[in-house]
Tab-separated table of C-alpha atoms and ligand atoms in Angstrom:
chain	number	residue	atom	x	y	z
A	1	MET	CA	0.000	0.000	0.000
A	2	ARG	CA	2.719	2.441	1.083
A	3	LYS	CA	4.774	1.487	-1.991
A	4	SER	CA	1.978	2.124	-4.468
A	5	PHE	CA	1.271	5.477	-2.807
A	6	LEU	CA	4.928	6.454	-3.161
A	7	ASN	CA	4.934	5.448	-6.825
A	8	LEU	CA	1.821	7.493	-7.413
A	9	VAL	CA	3.391	10.469	-5.706
A	10	LYS	CA	6.623	10.128	-7.689
A	11	THR	CA	4.890	10.441	-11.025
A	12	LEU	CA	2.064	12.894	-10.424
A	13	GLU	CA	2.190	16.202	-12.146
A	14	VAL	CA	2.295	19.123	-9.744
A	15	GLY	CA	1.058	22.351	-11.286
A	16	SER	CA	3.077	22.841	-14.444
A	17	ARG	CA	6.080	20.836	-13.166
A	18	LEU	CA	6.798	17.153	-12.895
A	19	TYR	CA	8.330	16.350	-9.506
A	20	HIS	CA	10.339	13.213	-8.785
A	21	SER	CA	11.588	11.958	-5.479
A	22	GLY	CA	15.020	13.297	-4.523
A	23	SER	CA	16.382	16.761	-5.078
A	24	ASN	CA	13.977	17.751	-7.895
A	25	GLY	CA	10.955	17.779	-5.590
A	26	PRO	CA	9.257	20.901	-4.301
A	27	ARG	CA	11.005	22.867	-1.553
A	28	VAL	CA	8.484	23.246	1.232
A	29	LEU	CA	8.332	25.730	4.097
A	30	ILE	CA	6.127	24.593	7.007
A	31	THR	CA	5.097	27.398	9.368
A	32	GLY	CA	4.150	26.465	12.946
A	33	GLY	CA	6.006	23.269	12.137
A	34	LEU	CA	6.784	22.182	15.693
A	35	GLY	CA	3.124	21.746	16.620
A	36	GLN	CA	1.216	18.457	16.518
A	37	LEU	CA	1.074	18.056	12.744
A	38	GLY	CA	4.183	19.753	11.338
A	39	THR	CA	6.925	17.292	12.236
A	40	GLY	CA	4.940	14.336	10.849
A	41	LEU	CA	4.304	16.110	7.569
A	42	ALA	CA	7.985	17.072	7.349
A	43	ARG	CA	8.961	13.431	7.900
A	44	GLU	CA	6.630	12.181	5.116
A	45	LEU	CA	7.676	14.862	2.614
A	46	ARG	CA	11.356	14.285	3.389
A	47	LYS	CA	10.881	10.575	2.667
A	48	LEU	CA	9.609	11.549	-0.776
A	49	HIS	CA	11.927	14.401	-1.690
A	50	GLY	CA	14.947	14.188	0.605
A	51	PRO	CA	15.821	15.705	4.009
A	52	GLU	CA	16.694	19.128	2.594
A	53	SER	CA	13.353	19.503	0.783
A	54	VAL	CA	11.451	20.655	3.875
A	55	ILE	CA	12.287	23.683	6.014
A	56	LEU	CA	10.499	23.420	9.312
A	57	SER	CA	9.875	26.731	11.036
A	58	ASP	CA	8.317	27.940	14.267
A	59	ILE	CA	8.816	30.459	17.081
A	60	VAL	CA	9.561	27.791	19.681
A	61	LYS	CA	12.900	26.101	20.225
A	62	PRO	CA	13.290	22.712	18.549
A	63	GLU	CA	14.647	19.594	20.227
A	64	ALA	CA	18.168	18.674	19.098
A	65	GLU	CA	16.811	15.483	17.495
A	66	GLU	CA	14.401	17.527	15.342
A	67	ILE	CA	17.292	19.607	13.962
A	68	ALA	CA	19.149	16.404	13.130
A	69	LYS	CA	16.332	15.318	10.786
A	70	GLY	CA	16.507	18.349	8.477
A	71	PRO	CA	16.600	22.150	8.234
A	72	PHE	CA	14.858	24.312	10.838
A	73	VAL	CA	14.597	28.110	10.917
A	74	PHE	CA	12.966	30.600	13.263
A	75	ALA	CA	9.987	32.224	11.554
A	76	ASP	CA	7.311	34.358	13.173
A	77	VAL	CA	4.359	34.485	10.774
A	78	LEU	CA	3.713	38.048	11.911
A	79	ASP	CA	7.057	39.114	10.411
A	80	PHE	CA	6.597	39.444	6.651
A	81	LYS	CA	10.253	40.270	5.934
A	82	CYS	CA	11.478	37.268	7.880
A	83	LEU	CA	9.191	34.973	5.858
A	84	GLN	CA	10.178	36.701	2.615
A	85	GLU	CA	13.863	36.165	3.331
A	86	ILE	CA	13.294	32.442	3.887
A	87	VAL	CA	11.214	32.077	0.713
A	88	VAL	CA	13.905	33.802	-1.366
A	89	ASN	CA	17.029	32.360	0.251
A	90	LYS	CA	15.721	28.807	0.461
A	91	ARG	CA	14.007	28.914	-2.970
A	92	ILE	CA	10.677	27.791	-1.543
A	93	ASP	CA	8.005	26.299	-3.876
A	94	TRP	CA	5.234	25.440	-1.392
A	95	ILE	CA	4.165	26.927	1.925
A	96	VAL	CA	2.257	24.699	4.324
A	97	HIS	CA	0.814	27.197	6.774
A	98	PHE	CA	0.263	25.338	10.050
A	99	SER	CA	0.785	28.111	12.579
A	100	ALA	CA	-2.433	28.981	14.374
A	101	LEU	CA	-3.983	29.330	17.797
A	102	LEU	CA	-6.469	26.446	18.105
A	103	SER	CA	-10.074	26.730	19.319
A	104	ALA	CA	-9.771	26.596	23.119
A	105	VAL	CA	-6.495	28.571	23.208
A	106	GLY	CA	-7.906	31.181	20.813
A	107	GLU	CA	-10.950	31.806	23.024
A	108	ASN	CA	-8.577	32.538	25.912
A	109	ASN	CA	-6.598	35.128	23.952
A	110	VAL	CA	-8.692	36.617	21.159
A	111	PRO	CA	-6.319	39.507	20.260
A	112	LEU	CA	-3.413	37.103	19.790
A	113	ALA	CA	-5.607	34.691	17.798
A	114	VAL	CA	-6.614	37.573	15.504
A	115	ARG	CA	-2.976	38.415	14.952
A	116	VAL	CA	-1.596	34.906	14.430
A	117	ASN	CA	-4.569	33.398	12.581
A	118	ILE	CA	-5.560	36.392	10.454
A	119	GLU	CA	-2.543	38.728	10.101
A	120	GLY	CA	-0.227	35.722	9.819
A	121	LEU	CA	-2.397	34.298	7.057
A	122	HIS	CA	-2.338	37.619	5.189
A	123	ASN	CA	1.462	37.510	5.231
A	124	VAL	CA	1.777	34.002	3.801
A	125	MET	CA	-0.948	34.591	1.246
A	126	GLU	CA	0.685	37.752	-0.041
A	127	LEU	CA	4.056	35.992	-0.233
A	128	ALA	CA	2.559	33.007	-2.044
A	129	LYS	CA	0.978	35.376	-4.550
A	130	GLN	CA	4.161	37.417	-5.070
A	131	TYR	CA	6.446	34.412	-5.517
A	132	LYS	CA	3.886	32.130	-7.208
A	133	LEU	CA	4.049	29.481	-4.515
A	134	LYS	CA	1.580	26.701	-3.895
A	135	LEU	CA	-0.109	27.423	-0.554
A	136	PHE	CA	-1.754	24.894	1.760
A	137	VAL	CA	-3.800	26.167	4.714
A	138	PRO	CA	-5.710	23.657	6.849
A	139	SER	CA	-9.219	24.484	7.926
A	140	THR	CA	-11.310	22.595	10.445
A	141	ILE	CA	-14.689	21.303	11.617
A	142	GLY	CA	-14.564	24.516	13.696
A	143	ALA	CA	-15.219	26.539	10.536
A	144	PHE	CA	-18.907	25.600	10.865
A	145	GLY	CA	-21.454	26.815	13.394
A	146	PRO	CA	-24.853	25.983	14.891
A	147	GLU	CA	-26.693	27.094	11.732
A	148	SER	CA	-24.754	24.568	9.589
A	149	PRO	CA	-26.271	21.135	8.940
A	150	ARG	CA	-24.405	18.874	11.380
A	151	ASN	CA	-25.077	15.307	10.255
A	152	PRO	CA	-23.778	15.285	7.626
A	153	THR	CA	-22.121	18.662	7.002
A	154	PRO	CA	-21.786	19.246	3.234
A	155	ASN	CA	-18.731	20.785	1.599
A	156	ILE	CA	-20.681	23.930	0.824
A	157	CYS	CA	-23.266	25.165	3.324
A	158	ILE	CA	-23.900	28.045	5.710
A	159	GLN	CA	-20.848	28.787	7.918
A	160	ARG	CA	-21.410	31.044	10.937
A	161	PRO	CA	-18.754	29.843	13.439
A	162	LYS	CA	-18.917	31.215	16.983
A	163	THR	CA	-15.213	31.036	17.925
A	164	ILE	CA	-12.404	33.299	16.778
A	165	TYR	CA	-10.654	30.143	15.558
A	166	GLY	CA	-13.599	29.270	13.315
A	167	VAL	CA	-13.996	32.848	12.104
A	168	SER	CA	-10.297	33.005	11.186
A	169	LYS	CA	-10.521	29.696	9.298
A	170	VAL	CA	-13.566	30.781	7.255
A	171	HIS	CA	-11.627	33.949	6.480
A	172	ALA	CA	-8.690	31.814	5.286
A	173	GLU	CA	-10.939	29.641	3.097
A	174	LEU	CA	-12.646	32.615	1.463
A	175	LEU	CA	-9.535	34.735	1.008
A	176	GLY	CA	-7.652	31.769	-0.463
A	177	GLU	CA	-10.441	31.007	-2.912
A	178	TYR	CA	-10.614	34.697	-3.833
A	179	TYR	CA	-6.829	34.883	-4.438
A	180	HIS	CA	-7.099	31.738	-6.527
A	181	LYS	CA	-9.790	33.247	-8.736
A	182	ARG	CA	-8.400	36.772	-8.855
A	183	PHE	CA	-4.625	36.125	-8.961
A	184	ASN	CA	-4.437	32.448	-9.957
A	185	LEU	CA	-2.853	31.566	-6.611
A	186	ASP	CA	-2.586	27.789	-6.251
A	187	PHE	CA	-4.408	27.804	-2.908
A	188	ARG	CA	-5.412	24.492	-1.330
A	189	CYS	CA	-7.329	23.887	1.857
A	190	LEU	CA	-8.573	20.765	3.653
A	191	ARG	CA	-11.016	20.894	6.539
A	192	TYR	CA	-9.463	18.437	8.975
A	193	PRO	CA	-11.491	16.645	11.632
A	194	GLY	CA	-9.945	16.337	15.136
A	195	ILE	CA	-6.547	14.703	14.570
A	196	ILE	CA	-5.397	11.874	16.820
A	197	LEU	CA	-1.760	10.911	17.340
A	198	TYR	CA	0.353	9.430	20.087
A	199	ASP	CA	3.758	11.111	19.760
A	200	SER	CA	2.825	14.726	20.362
A	201	HIS	CA	0.759	16.656	22.849
A	202	PRO	CA	-2.571	18.307	21.933
A	203	GLY	CA	-2.447	21.992	20.955
A	204	GLY	CA	-5.526	23.222	22.869
A	205	GLY	CA	-8.405	22.164	20.642
A	206	THR	CA	-11.897	20.949	21.536
A	207	THR	CA	-11.148	17.394	20.344
A	208	ASP	CA	-8.100	16.970	22.653
A	209	TYR	CA	-9.984	14.566	24.977
A	210	ALA	CA	-9.737	11.898	22.261
A	211	VAL	CA	-5.941	11.895	22.682
A	212	GLN	CA	-5.837	12.439	26.436
A	213	ILE	CA	-8.044	9.427	27.197
A	214	PHE	CA	-5.346	7.065	25.864
A	215	HIS	CA	-2.683	8.566	28.115
A	216	ASP	CA	-4.982	8.432	31.112
A	217	ALA	CA	-5.867	4.813	30.328
A	218	LEU	CA	-2.186	3.856	30.524
A	219	THR	CA	-1.190	6.091	33.442
A	220	THR	CA	-3.799	7.094	36.024
A	221	GLY	CA	-6.521	4.665	34.880
A	222	LYS	CA	-9.117	7.436	35.027
A	223	HIS	CA	-10.166	9.961	32.392
A	224	VAL	CA	-12.045	13.150	33.263
A	225	CYS	CA	-13.876	14.182	30.110
A	226	TYR	CA	-14.832	17.812	29.501
A	227	LEU	CA	-17.431	16.863	26.851
A	228	ARG	CA	-20.788	15.133	27.323
A	229	PRO	CA	-20.882	11.354	26.711
A	230	ASP	CA	-22.936	11.860	23.519
A	231	ALA	CA	-20.869	14.692	21.932
A	232	ARG	CA	-20.275	13.272	18.452
A	233	LEU	CA	-17.393	14.772	16.463
A	234	PRO	CA	-15.465	13.781	13.309
A	235	MET	CA	-11.939	12.453	13.990
A	236	MET	CA	-9.003	11.120	11.959
A	237	TYR	CA	-5.761	9.302	12.702
A	238	ILE	CA	-2.636	11.325	11.866
A	239	ASP	CA	-1.442	8.960	9.087
A	240	ASP	CA	-4.665	9.514	7.149
A	241	CYS	CA	-4.403	13.278	7.736
A	242	LEU	CA	-0.837	13.475	6.402
A	243	ARG	CA	-1.626	11.226	3.447
A	244	ALA	CA	-4.717	13.305	2.592
A	245	THR	CA	-2.599	16.459	2.678
A	246	ILE	CA	0.140	15.091	0.425
A	247	GLU	CA	-2.259	13.418	-2.029
A	248	TYR	CA	-4.277	16.622	-2.305
A	249	MET	CA	-1.172	18.783	-2.779
A	250	MET	CA	0.013	16.454	-5.543
A	251	THR	CA	-3.309	16.407	-7.420
A	252	PRO	CA	-3.173	18.379	-10.678
A	253	GLY	CA	-5.147	21.611	-10.316
A	254	LYS	CA	-7.357	20.814	-13.301
A	255	GLN	CA	-8.913	17.897	-11.376
A	256	LEU	CA	-10.177	20.151	-8.588
A	257	THR	CA	-13.728	21.490	-8.650
A	258	THR	CA	-13.154	23.590	-5.527
A	259	ARG	CA	-10.182	24.657	-3.405
A	260	THR	CA	-11.575	23.767	0.043
A	261	TYR	CA	-12.547	20.171	0.809
A	262	ASN	CA	-14.023	18.361	3.813
A	263	VAL	CA	-12.117	15.141	4.587
A	264	HIS	CA	-13.691	12.469	6.782
A	265	ALA	CA	-12.496	9.235	8.359
A	266	MET	CA	-14.681	8.381	11.384
A	267	SER	CA	-17.028	9.976	13.866
A	268	PHE	CA	-17.532	9.002	17.514
A	269	THR	CA	-18.690	10.190	20.937
A	270	PRO	CA	-16.685	10.085	24.218
A	271	GLU	CA	-18.931	7.221	25.318
A	272	GLU	CA	-18.155	5.181	22.191
A	273	LEU	CA	-14.418	5.885	22.425
A	274	TYR	CA	-14.396	4.945	26.120
A	275	ALA	CA	-16.088	1.608	25.307
A	276	GLU	CA	-13.485	0.852	22.624
A	277	VAL	CA	-10.497	1.818	24.824
A	278	LYS	CA	-11.934	-0.281	27.667
A	279	LYS	CA	-11.576	-3.379	25.472
A	280	HIS	CA	-7.804	-2.867	25.818
A	281	VAL	CA	-7.770	-1.402	29.333
A	282	PRO	CA	-10.737	-2.971	31.164
A	283	ASN	CA	-10.201	-1.057	34.417
A	284	LEU	CA	-10.364	2.382	32.808
A	285	GLU	CA	-12.826	4.725	34.540
A	286	ILE	CA	-14.416	7.846	33.100
A	287	GLU	CA	-15.991	10.869	34.769
A	288	TYR	CA	-17.790	13.638	32.873
A	289	LYS	CA	-17.056	17.199	34.042
A	290	VAL	CA	-18.439	19.283	31.198
A	291	ASP	CA	-16.818	22.698	30.637
A	292	SER	CA	-16.977	25.553	28.111
A	293	ARG	CA	-15.616	23.330	25.332
A	294	GLN	CA	-18.983	21.537	25.181
A	295	ALA	CA	-20.596	24.721	23.814
A	296	ILE	CA	-17.953	24.774	21.067
A	297	ALA	CA	-18.563	21.104	20.224
A	298	ASP	CA	-22.340	21.662	20.177
A	299	ALA	CA	-21.950	23.940	17.178
A	300	TRP	CA	-19.598	21.689	15.192
A	301	PRO	CA	-20.313	19.006	12.584
A	302	MET	CA	-20.997	15.481	13.829
A	303	VAL	CA	-20.221	13.856	10.479
A	304	PHE	CA	-18.478	15.399	7.481
A	305	ASP	CA	-19.782	14.834	3.954
A	306	ASP	CA	-16.523	14.556	2.005
A	307	SER	CA	-17.970	13.214	-1.253
A	308	SER	CA	-16.312	16.019	-3.271
A	309	ALA	CA	-12.830	14.955	-2.077
A	310	ARG	CA	-13.667	11.311	-2.843
A	311	THR	CA	-14.855	12.177	-6.359
A	312	ASP	CA	-12.266	14.788	-7.349
A	313	TRP	CA	-9.028	13.285	-6.031
A	314	SER	CA	-10.061	9.807	-4.834
A	315	TRP	CA	-9.764	10.505	-1.105
A	316	LYS	CA	-10.319	7.410	1.064
A	317	GLU	CA	-9.401	6.856	4.711
A	318	ASN	CA	-7.394	3.770	5.729
A	319	ILE	CA	-7.883	3.784	9.487
A	320	PRO	CA	-11.282	3.197	11.135
A	321	MET	CA	-11.932	3.693	14.860
A	322	GLU	CA	-11.070	0.147	16.069
A	323	LYS	CA	-7.726	0.271	14.257
A	324	LEU	CA	-6.997	3.759	15.597
A	325	VAL	CA	-7.577	2.609	19.186
A	326	ASP	CA	-5.352	-0.398	18.642
A	327	ILE	CA	-2.543	1.752	17.170
A	328	MET	CA	-2.769	4.305	19.985
A	329	ILE	CA	-2.727	1.727	22.788
A	330	THR	CA	0.023	-0.396	21.224
A	331	ASN	CA	2.321	2.555	20.619
A	332	LEU	CA	1.666	4.351	23.874
A	333	ARG	CA	2.351	1.152	25.805
A	334	LYS	CA	5.799	1.148	24.163
A	335	VAL	CA	6.280	4.862	24.852
A	336	TYR	CA	5.464	4.468	28.532
A	337	ALA	CA	7.729	1.428	28.689
A	338	GLY	CA	10.563	3.647	27.411
A	339	ASP	CA	10.961	1.982	23.990
A	340	PRO	CA	13.260	4.403	22.069
A	341	SER	CA	11.790	3.407	18.667
A	342	THR	CA	8.536	5.220	19.518
A	343	GLY	CA	10.133	8.613	20.186
A	344	LYS	CA	9.303	10.637	23.258
A	345	LEU	CA	6.358	12.660	24.316
A	346	ASP	CA	8.111	15.760	25.648
A	347	ALA	CA	5.501	17.888	27.362
A	348	MET	CA	2.605	15.449	27.221
A	349	ALA	CA	0.751	15.694	30.500
B	401	LIG	N1	-4.611	19.189	15.432
B	401	LIG	C1	-5.877	19.135	14.995
B	401	LIG	O1	-6.671	18.312	15.460
B	401	LIG	C2	-6.323	20.054	13.881
B	401	LIG	C3	-7.629	19.921	13.369
B	401	LIG	C4	-8.042	20.788	12.373
B	401	LIG	C5	-7.163	21.737	11.865
B	401	LIG	N2	-5.906	21.844	12.375
B	401	LIG	C6	-5.033	22.879	11.856
B	401	LIG	O2	-3.771	22.332	11.520
B	401	LIG	C7	-2.744	23.292	11.811
B	401	LIG	C8	-1.697	22.653	12.698
B	401	LIG	O3	-2.328	22.216	13.879
B	401	LIG	P1	-1.510	21.667	15.130
B	401	LIG	O4	-2.394	20.728	15.838
B	401	LIG	O5	-0.148	21.233	14.687
B	401	LIG	O6	-1.409	22.998	16.004
B	401	LIG	P2	-0.431	23.268	17.258
B	401	LIG	O7	-1.141	24.220	18.153
B	401	LIG	O8	0.072	21.987	17.815
B	401	LIG	O9	0.790	24.012	16.545
B	401	LIG	C9	0.715	25.335	16.099
B	401	LIG	C10	2.119	25.886	16.043
B	401	LIG	O10	2.033	27.249	15.638
B	401	LIG	C11	3.109	27.923	16.290
B	401	LIG	N3	2.889	29.374	16.325
B	401	LIG	C12	2.129	30.097	17.179
B	401	LIG	N4	2.275	31.410	16.925
B	401	LIG	C13	3.145	31.519	15.894
B	401	LIG	C14	3.709	32.621	15.199
B	401	LIG	N5	3.413	33.892	15.513
B	401	LIG	N6	4.570	32.353	14.186
B	401	LIG	C15	4.899	31.078	13.855
B	401	LIG	N7	4.414	29.999	14.504
B	401	LIG	C16	3.546	30.227	15.519
B	401	LIG	C17	3.154	27.316	17.683
B	401	LIG	O11	4.411	27.532	18.298
B	401	LIG	C18	2.867	25.849	17.389
B	401	LIG	O12	4.034	25.079	17.293
B	401	LIG	C19	-3.441	24.492	12.445
B	401	LIG	O13	-3.606	25.481	11.463
B	401	LIG	C20	-4.783	23.949	12.878
B	401	LIG	O14	-5.767	24.939	12.832
B	401	LIG	C21	-5.465	21.012	13.374
């Protein structure tokens, strides 16, 4: 499976160029690259195009082992000149714009979220336009609101989000689509569900419980859940998220009927996840102490309709819920046993 995906990737046409693995591939700058998703995407792209093909960037200090894997630079997305210098000096072809304040963090510091999520986006979009770069900006289930149909949520429907995170993501979707139409910017956007992974700590989103429960299962044996037992939300394992991103970025533009796509893999409630985790850790207990994140979840999609992604660029998930739980438990058991092959969790609480 992995081999056929790599072969596909090696031969796909990207924009007007044909990229091959090795040094001829695109040179990619990832902003906010030391968060949950950036290092995994860097690893997958480096496998395809070589270690030098991806420049990770962030405003936080990287671990020594991260630097050993490939180039890292400091880049504050609020500093246009700093980004411009990197794009020019490193001959960047694609920007993957990951830096953002996520939903719960954004609500706690709205002025900073406005700056990072909106001003930062303006900077990368302007740069991508000026230097004719391909630009990927992830959106989210949080880009919808209580007026949107929730089960399923179509690719195009009313979007009136009630968090600054959601508002900034709708802004990114619309501005990107406008720049595409007006300036021919190769803008691409996927609306990710909540992403689940074991080797990084959650960034302050409303779906974080679905990662934390695995750690609690293998440490304290008790999970305190801030959502109601029946709060259904779309989720995806990290491998599917990274593969979706790379497959979409590699799809020739002429195949796309839109620039912003929902992508779906599974959808579950805390109660359903608890029952599945309990199959592996029978003594796990759960207590529900609902907080302000429930109001955020109440306005979000329960199930994504991603039929456009499936039709236009053959999107299909590989990892259903049972497999995800198995992967998380198996790998976290190794992590907590100190197996060096699984990496370390740094600040995971
Ligand atoms: N993780 C998810 O479940 C999920 C779901 C949907 C969408 N997304 C989107 O994917 C992207 C990556 O998410 P993540 O989970 O890795 O987020 P994260 O919070 O883990 O990482 C964000 C990174 O942005 C960096 N950052 C903050 N301010 C910055 C600035 N001024 N300049 C440069 N970098 C700055 C932070 O240091 C951090 O490393 C985000 O845009 C997020 O909205 C994530």
